[in-house]
Coordinates of C-alpha atoms in Angstrom, one line a residue:
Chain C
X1 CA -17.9 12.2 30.0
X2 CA -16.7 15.6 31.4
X3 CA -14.3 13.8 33.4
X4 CA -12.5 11.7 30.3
X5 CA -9.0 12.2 30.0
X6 CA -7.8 11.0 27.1
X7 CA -4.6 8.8 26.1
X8 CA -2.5 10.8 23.5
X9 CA 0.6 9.1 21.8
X10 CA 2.8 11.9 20.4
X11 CA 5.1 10.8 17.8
X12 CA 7.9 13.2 17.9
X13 CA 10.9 14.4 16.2
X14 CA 14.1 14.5 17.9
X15 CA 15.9 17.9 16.2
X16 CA 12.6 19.9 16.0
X17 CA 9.2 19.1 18.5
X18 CA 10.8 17.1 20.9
X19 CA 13.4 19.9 21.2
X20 CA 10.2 22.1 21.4
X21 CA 8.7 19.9 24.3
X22 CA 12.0 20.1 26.3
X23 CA 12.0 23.9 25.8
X24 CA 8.4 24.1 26.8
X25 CA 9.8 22.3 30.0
X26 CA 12.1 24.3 30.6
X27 CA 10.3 27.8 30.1
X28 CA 7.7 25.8 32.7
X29 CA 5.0 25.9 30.2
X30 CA 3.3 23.5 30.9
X31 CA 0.9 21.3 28.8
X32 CA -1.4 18.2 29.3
X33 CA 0.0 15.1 30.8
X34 CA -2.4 12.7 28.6
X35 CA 0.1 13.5 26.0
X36 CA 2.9 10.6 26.0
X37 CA 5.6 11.1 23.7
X38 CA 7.4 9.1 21.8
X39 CA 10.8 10.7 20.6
X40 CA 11.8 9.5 17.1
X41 CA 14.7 10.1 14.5
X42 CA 12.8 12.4 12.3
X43 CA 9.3 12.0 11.5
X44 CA 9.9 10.0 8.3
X45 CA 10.6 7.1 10.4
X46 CA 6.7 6.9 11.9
X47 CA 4.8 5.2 9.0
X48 CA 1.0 4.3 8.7
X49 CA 0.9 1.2 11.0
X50 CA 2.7 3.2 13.8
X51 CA -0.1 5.4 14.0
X52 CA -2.6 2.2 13.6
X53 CA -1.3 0.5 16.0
X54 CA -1.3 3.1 18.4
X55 CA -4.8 3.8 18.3
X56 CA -5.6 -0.6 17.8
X57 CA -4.3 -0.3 21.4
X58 CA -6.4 2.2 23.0
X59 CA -4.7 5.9 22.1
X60 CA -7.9 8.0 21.7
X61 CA -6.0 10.4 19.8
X62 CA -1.8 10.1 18.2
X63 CA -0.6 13.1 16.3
X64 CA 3.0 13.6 14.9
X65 CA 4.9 16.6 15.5
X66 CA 7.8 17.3 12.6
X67 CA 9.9 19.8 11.8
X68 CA 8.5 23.3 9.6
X69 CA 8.2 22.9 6.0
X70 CA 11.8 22.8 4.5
X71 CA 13.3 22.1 7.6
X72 CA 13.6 18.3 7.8
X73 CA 16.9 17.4 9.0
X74 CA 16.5 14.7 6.9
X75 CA 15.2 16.2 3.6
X76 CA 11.6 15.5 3.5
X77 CA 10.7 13.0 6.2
X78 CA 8.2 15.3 7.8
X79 CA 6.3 15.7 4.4
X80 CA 6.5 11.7 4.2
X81 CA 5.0 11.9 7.5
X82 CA 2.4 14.1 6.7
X83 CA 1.3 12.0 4.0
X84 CA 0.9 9.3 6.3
X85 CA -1.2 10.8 8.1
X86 CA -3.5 12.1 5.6
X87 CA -3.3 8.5 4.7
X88 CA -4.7 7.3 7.8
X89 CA -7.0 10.1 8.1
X90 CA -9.0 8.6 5.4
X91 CA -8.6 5.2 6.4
X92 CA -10.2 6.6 9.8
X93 CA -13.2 7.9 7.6
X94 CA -14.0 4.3 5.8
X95 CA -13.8 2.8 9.0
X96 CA -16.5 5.0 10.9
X97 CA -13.7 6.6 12.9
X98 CA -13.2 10.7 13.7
X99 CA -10.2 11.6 11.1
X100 CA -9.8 14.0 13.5
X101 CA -8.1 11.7 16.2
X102 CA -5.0 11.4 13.8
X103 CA -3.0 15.1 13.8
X104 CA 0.4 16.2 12.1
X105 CA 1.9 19.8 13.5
X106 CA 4.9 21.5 12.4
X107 CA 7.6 22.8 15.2
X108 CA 11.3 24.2 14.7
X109 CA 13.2 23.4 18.2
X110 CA 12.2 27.1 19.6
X111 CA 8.9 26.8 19.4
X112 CA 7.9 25.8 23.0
X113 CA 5.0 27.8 23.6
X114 CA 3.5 26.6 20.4
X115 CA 4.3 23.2 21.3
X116 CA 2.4 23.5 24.8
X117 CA -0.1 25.6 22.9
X118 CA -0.8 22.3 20.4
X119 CA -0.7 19.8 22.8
X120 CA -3.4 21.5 25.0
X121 CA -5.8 22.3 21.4
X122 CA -5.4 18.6 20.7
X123 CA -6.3 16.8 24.4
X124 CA -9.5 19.5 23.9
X125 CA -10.9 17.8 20.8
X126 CA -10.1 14.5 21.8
X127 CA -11.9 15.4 24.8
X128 CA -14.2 16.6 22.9
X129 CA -14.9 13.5 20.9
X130 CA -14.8 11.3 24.0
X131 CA -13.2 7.8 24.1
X132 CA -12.2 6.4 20.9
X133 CA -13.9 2.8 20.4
X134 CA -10.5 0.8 21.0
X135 CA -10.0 2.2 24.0
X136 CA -13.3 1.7 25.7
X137 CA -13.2 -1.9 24.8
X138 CA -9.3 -3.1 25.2
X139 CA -8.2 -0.6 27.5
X140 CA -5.3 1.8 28.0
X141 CA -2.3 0.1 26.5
X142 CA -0.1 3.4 26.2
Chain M
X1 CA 6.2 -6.8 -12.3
X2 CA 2.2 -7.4 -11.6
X3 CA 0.7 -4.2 -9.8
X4 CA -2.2 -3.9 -7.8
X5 CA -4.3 -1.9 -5.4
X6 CA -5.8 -2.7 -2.3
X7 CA -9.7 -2.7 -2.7
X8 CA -11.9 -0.5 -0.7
X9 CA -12.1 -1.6 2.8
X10 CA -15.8 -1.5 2.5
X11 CA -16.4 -4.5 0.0
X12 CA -13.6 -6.3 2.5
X13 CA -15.7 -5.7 5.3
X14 CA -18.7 -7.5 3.2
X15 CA -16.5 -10.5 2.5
X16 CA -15.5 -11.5 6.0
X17 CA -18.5 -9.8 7.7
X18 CA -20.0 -13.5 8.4
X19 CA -16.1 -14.5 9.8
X20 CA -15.1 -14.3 13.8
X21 CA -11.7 -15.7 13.0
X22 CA -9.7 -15.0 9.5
X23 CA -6.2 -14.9 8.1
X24 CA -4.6 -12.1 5.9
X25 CA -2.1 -13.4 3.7
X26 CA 0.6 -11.2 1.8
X27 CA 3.2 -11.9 -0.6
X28 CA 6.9 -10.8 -0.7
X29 CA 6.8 -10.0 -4.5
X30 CA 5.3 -7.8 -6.7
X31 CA 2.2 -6.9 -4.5
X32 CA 5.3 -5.5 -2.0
X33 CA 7.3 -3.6 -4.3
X34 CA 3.6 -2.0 -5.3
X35 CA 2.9 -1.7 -1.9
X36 CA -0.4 -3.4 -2.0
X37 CA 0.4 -6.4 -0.7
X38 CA 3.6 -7.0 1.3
X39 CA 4.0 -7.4 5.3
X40 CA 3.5 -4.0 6.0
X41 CA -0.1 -3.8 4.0
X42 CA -1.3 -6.9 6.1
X43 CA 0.0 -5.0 9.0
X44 CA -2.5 -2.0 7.9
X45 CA -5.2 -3.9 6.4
X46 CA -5.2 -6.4 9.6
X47 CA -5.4 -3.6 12.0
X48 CA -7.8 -1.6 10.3
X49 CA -10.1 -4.8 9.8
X50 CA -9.5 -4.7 14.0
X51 CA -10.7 -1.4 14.6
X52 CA -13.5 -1.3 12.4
X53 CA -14.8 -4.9 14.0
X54 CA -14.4 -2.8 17.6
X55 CA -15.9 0.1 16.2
X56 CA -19.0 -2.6 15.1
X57 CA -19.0 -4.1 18.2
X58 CA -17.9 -7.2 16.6
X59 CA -16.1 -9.9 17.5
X60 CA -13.3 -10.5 15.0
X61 CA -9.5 -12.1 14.9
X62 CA -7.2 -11.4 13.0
X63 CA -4.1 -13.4 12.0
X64 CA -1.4 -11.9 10.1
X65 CA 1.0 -13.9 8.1
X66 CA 3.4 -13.1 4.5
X67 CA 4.6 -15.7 2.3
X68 CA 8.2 -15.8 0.1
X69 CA 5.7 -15.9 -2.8
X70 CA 1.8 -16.7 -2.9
X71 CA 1.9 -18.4 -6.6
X72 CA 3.8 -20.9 -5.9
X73 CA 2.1 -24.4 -4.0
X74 CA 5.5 -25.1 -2.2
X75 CA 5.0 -22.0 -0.2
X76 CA 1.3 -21.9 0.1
X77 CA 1.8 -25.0 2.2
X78 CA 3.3 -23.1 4.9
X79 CA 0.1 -21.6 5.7
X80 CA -1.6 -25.2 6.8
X81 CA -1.5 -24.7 9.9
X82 CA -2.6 -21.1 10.0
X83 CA -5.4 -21.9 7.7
X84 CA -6.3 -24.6 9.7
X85 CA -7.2 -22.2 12.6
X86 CA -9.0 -19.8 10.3
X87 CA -13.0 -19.1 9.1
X88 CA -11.7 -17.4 6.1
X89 CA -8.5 -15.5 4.4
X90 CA -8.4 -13.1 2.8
X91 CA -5.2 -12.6 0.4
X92 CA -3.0 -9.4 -0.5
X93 CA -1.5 -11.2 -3.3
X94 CA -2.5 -10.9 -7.4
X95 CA -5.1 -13.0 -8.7
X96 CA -2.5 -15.6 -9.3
X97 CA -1.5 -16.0 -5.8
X98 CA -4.9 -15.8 -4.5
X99 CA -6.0 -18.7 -6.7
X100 CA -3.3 -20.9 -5.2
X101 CA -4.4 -20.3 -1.8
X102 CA -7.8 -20.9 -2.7
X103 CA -7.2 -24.2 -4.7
X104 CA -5.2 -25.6 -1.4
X105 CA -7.7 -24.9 1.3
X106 CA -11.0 -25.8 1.5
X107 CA -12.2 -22.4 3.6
X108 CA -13.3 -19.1 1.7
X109 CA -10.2 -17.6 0.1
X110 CA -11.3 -13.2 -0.3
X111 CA -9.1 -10.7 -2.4
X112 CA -7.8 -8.1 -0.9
X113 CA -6.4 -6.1 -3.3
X114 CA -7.3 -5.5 -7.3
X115 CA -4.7 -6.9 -9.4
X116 CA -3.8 -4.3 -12.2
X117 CA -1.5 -4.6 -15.2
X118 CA 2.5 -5.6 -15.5
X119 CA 4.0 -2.4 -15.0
X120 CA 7.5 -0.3 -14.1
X121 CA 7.5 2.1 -11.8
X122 CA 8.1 5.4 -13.3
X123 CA 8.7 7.3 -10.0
X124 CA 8.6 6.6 -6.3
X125 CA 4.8 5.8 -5.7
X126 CA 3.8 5.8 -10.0
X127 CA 3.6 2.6 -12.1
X128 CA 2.2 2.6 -15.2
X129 CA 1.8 0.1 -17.6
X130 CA 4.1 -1.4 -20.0
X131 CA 3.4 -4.9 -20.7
X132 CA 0.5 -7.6 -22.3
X133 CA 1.6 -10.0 -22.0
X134 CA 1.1 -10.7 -25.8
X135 CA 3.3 -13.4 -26.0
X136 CA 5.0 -12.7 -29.4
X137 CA 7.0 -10.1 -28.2
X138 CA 7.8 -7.2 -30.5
X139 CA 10.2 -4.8 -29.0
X140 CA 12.5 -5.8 -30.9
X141 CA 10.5 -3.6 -34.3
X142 CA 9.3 -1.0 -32.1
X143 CA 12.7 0.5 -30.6
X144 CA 12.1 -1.3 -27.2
X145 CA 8.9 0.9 -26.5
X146 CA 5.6 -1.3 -27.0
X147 CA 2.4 -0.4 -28.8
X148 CA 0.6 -3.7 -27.8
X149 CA 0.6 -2.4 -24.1
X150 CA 0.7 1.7 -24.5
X151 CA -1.2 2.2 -27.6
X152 CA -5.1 2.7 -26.5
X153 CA -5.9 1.1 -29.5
X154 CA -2.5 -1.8 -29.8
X155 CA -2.0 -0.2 -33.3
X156 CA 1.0 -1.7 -35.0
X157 CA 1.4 -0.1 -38.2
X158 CA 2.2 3.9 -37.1
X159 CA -0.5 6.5 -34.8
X160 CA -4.2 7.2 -35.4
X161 CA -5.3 10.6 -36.3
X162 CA -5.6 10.8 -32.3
X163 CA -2.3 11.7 -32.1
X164 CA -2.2 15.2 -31.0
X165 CA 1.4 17.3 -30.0
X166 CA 2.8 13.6 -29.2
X167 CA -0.2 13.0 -26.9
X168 CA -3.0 10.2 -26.9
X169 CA -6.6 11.4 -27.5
X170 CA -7.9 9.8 -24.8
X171 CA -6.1 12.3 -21.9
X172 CA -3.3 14.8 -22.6
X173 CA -1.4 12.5 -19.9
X174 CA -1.3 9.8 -22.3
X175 CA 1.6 9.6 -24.6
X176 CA 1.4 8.9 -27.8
X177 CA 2.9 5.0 -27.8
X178 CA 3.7 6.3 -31.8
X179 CA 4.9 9.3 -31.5
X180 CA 7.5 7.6 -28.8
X181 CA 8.3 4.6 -31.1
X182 CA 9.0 7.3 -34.2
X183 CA 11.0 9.4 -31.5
X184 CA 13.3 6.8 -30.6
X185 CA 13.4 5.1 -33.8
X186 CA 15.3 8.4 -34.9
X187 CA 17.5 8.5 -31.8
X188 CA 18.7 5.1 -32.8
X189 CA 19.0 6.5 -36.3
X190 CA 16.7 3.7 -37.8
X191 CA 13.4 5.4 -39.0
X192 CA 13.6 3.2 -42.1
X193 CA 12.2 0.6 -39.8
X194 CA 9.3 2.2 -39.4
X195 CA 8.5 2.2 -42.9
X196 CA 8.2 -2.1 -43.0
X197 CA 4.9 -3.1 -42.0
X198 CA 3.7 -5.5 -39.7
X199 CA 1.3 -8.2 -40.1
X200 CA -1.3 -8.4 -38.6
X201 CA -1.2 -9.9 -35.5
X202 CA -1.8 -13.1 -34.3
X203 CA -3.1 -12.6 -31.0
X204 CA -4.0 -16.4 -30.0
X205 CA -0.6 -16.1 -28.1
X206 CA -2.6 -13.3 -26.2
X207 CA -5.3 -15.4 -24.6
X208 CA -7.0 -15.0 -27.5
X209 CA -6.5 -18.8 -27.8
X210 CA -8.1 -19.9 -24.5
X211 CA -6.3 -19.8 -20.5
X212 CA -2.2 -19.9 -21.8
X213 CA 0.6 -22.5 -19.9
X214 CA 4.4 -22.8 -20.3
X215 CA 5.3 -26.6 -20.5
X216 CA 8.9 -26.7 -19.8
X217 CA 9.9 -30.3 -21.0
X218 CA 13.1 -30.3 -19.2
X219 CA 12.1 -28.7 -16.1
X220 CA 8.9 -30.5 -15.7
X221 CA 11.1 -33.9 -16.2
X222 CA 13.3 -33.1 -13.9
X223 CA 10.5 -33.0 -11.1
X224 CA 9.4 -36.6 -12.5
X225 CA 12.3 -37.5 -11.8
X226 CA 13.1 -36.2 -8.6
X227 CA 9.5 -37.4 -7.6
X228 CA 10.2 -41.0 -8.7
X229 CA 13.7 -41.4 -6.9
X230 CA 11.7 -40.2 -3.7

């Protein structure tokens, strides 16, 4: 499996760790193309069935990226966020799954070495985990 | 409205483990304002029930589908055609919607979710219970705060000696249904009410009198007659 490269769905915010990615891009730090990102309003918006449904369809590993505590553009959509995820962390665990393959992570817009810096730690341990189940058996959907 | 909570994925994964093909079935009422139930709870139930089934190496469909309201036959019909396609279904609705399911189609009929109490939300996320269902309502005595439904013990004549700093004995999160009865009773400045006693009550109104129905002569006519101008 030393040769697995894994599908990674990045759910991220538009005013914080999207802005992060883009500065990361333009820095030239570079960070693993498994990761695909999907840009949203704010992280409030990505609820529990997002993140199901991305890994249903062969994602071996979708994390959300919001903005730091107290900075939610929004209020408090990257704590709703967060609670989805530790919602579907859970779900992961009664269903056999590695909790570990779901991930939230904090960014302000600046941050685009830590951005690169997350995205690389997270292809690792899915790596490291190896294919998840869907997408050995339905293929890469993202 | 009727709370309830979805039931661990694990005795769901008993009920349609013999199943290749099944239907989850949600409501648009109470079970969705609860967020047990509704489309978005089929959505997650469904897709979990898909990636466990892969994760089992099990062969497994999944049909999603949410109905206006599950207690009612008129929209159960809807799902003939689904169900017709089906091994099993397993319903998000309360117990009363999952009956009417199960009393139209002749295929296994699963819950999917525990139904609870009739309760109010109290914050985003918190419901707690405030009603019985008693039917002999007596809000009207108890300064619109009921002690059939939020006394531990349905007291109606004042606390038990449980009552400690306006908290029930049985957790220090439980209020005291008494104490907020006697609180409000002197907001509204009639305490004296507190002071009449109430009989005993008659709790065949309750269920204590065997499964309960509401005959509505005029309504029920009304179909009869529709049915017999069809």
């Amino acid at each position: 499996m030393s040769n697995f490269e894994p599908e990674i769905v990045a759910f991220c915010c538009h005013y914080c760790a999207y802005t992060a990615a883009d500065m990361a891009g333009t820095r030239r730090i570079s960070y693993p193309s498994n990761v695909k990102i999907i840009r949203v309003p704010c992280t409030g918006k990505v609820d529990a069935i997002h993140l199901m449904k991305a890994l249903e369809k062969g994602a071996d590993g979708v994390y959300v990226a919001g903005c730091l505590d107290g900075d939610c553009h929004f209020k408090n959509g990257n704590l709703r966020a967060t609670a989805h995820v530790e919602k579907i962390k859970k779900v992961l665990e009664d269903l056999g799954w590695e909790p570990e393959r779901v991930a939230m992570m904090y960014f302000s817009a600046g941050m685009g070495e830590q951005f690169a810096q997350g995205a690389k730690e997270f292809t690792e341990k899915i790596k490291s985990l190896g294919p998840s189940p869907a997408s050995q058996t339905v293929g890469k959907a993202v | 409205m009727i709370t309830a909570e979805q039931k661990p994925l694990q005795e769901i994964f008993g009920y349609i483990a013999p199943y290749e093909k099944i239907l989850v079935v949600g409501c648009n009422e109470c079970v969705t304002v609860c967020a047990a139930g509704g489309r978005k709870e089929v959505g997650l139930l469904s897709s979990a029930l898909r990636l466990h089934s892969v994760k089992a190496g099990k062969k497994l469909e999944v049909l999603e589908h949410t109905l206006e309201r599950q207690c009612d036959p008129e929209y159960v019909d809807q799902l003939k055609e689904l169900a017709g396609q089906v091994d099993a279904i397993v319903s998000l609705a309360c117990g009363c919607g999952i009956q009417t399911v199960a009393a139209q189609y002749a295929i296994p009929v699963f819950p999917g979710v525990n139904t609870k109490f009739m309760g109010a939300s109290e914050s985003q996320g918190i419901w707690a219970e405030r009603c019985m269902g008693c039917g002999d309502c007596m809000l009207g005595v108890t300064g619109g705060i009921c002690p059939v439904a939020r006394c531990s013990k349905s007291l109606m004549n004042g606390p038990c000696g449980g009552n400690s700093s306006g908290k029930c004995e049985i957790s220090e999160d439980v209020d005291c249904a008494w104490q907020l009865i006697w609180n409000r009773l002197v907001e509204l400045g009639i305490q004296d009410r507190y002071e009449e006693l109430v009989a005993a009550k008659d709790w065949r109104p309750a269920g204590g009198g065997g499964p309960r129905k509401i005959i509505r002569e005029d309504l029920a006519a009304s179909k009869i007659i529709t049915e017999d101008m069809a």
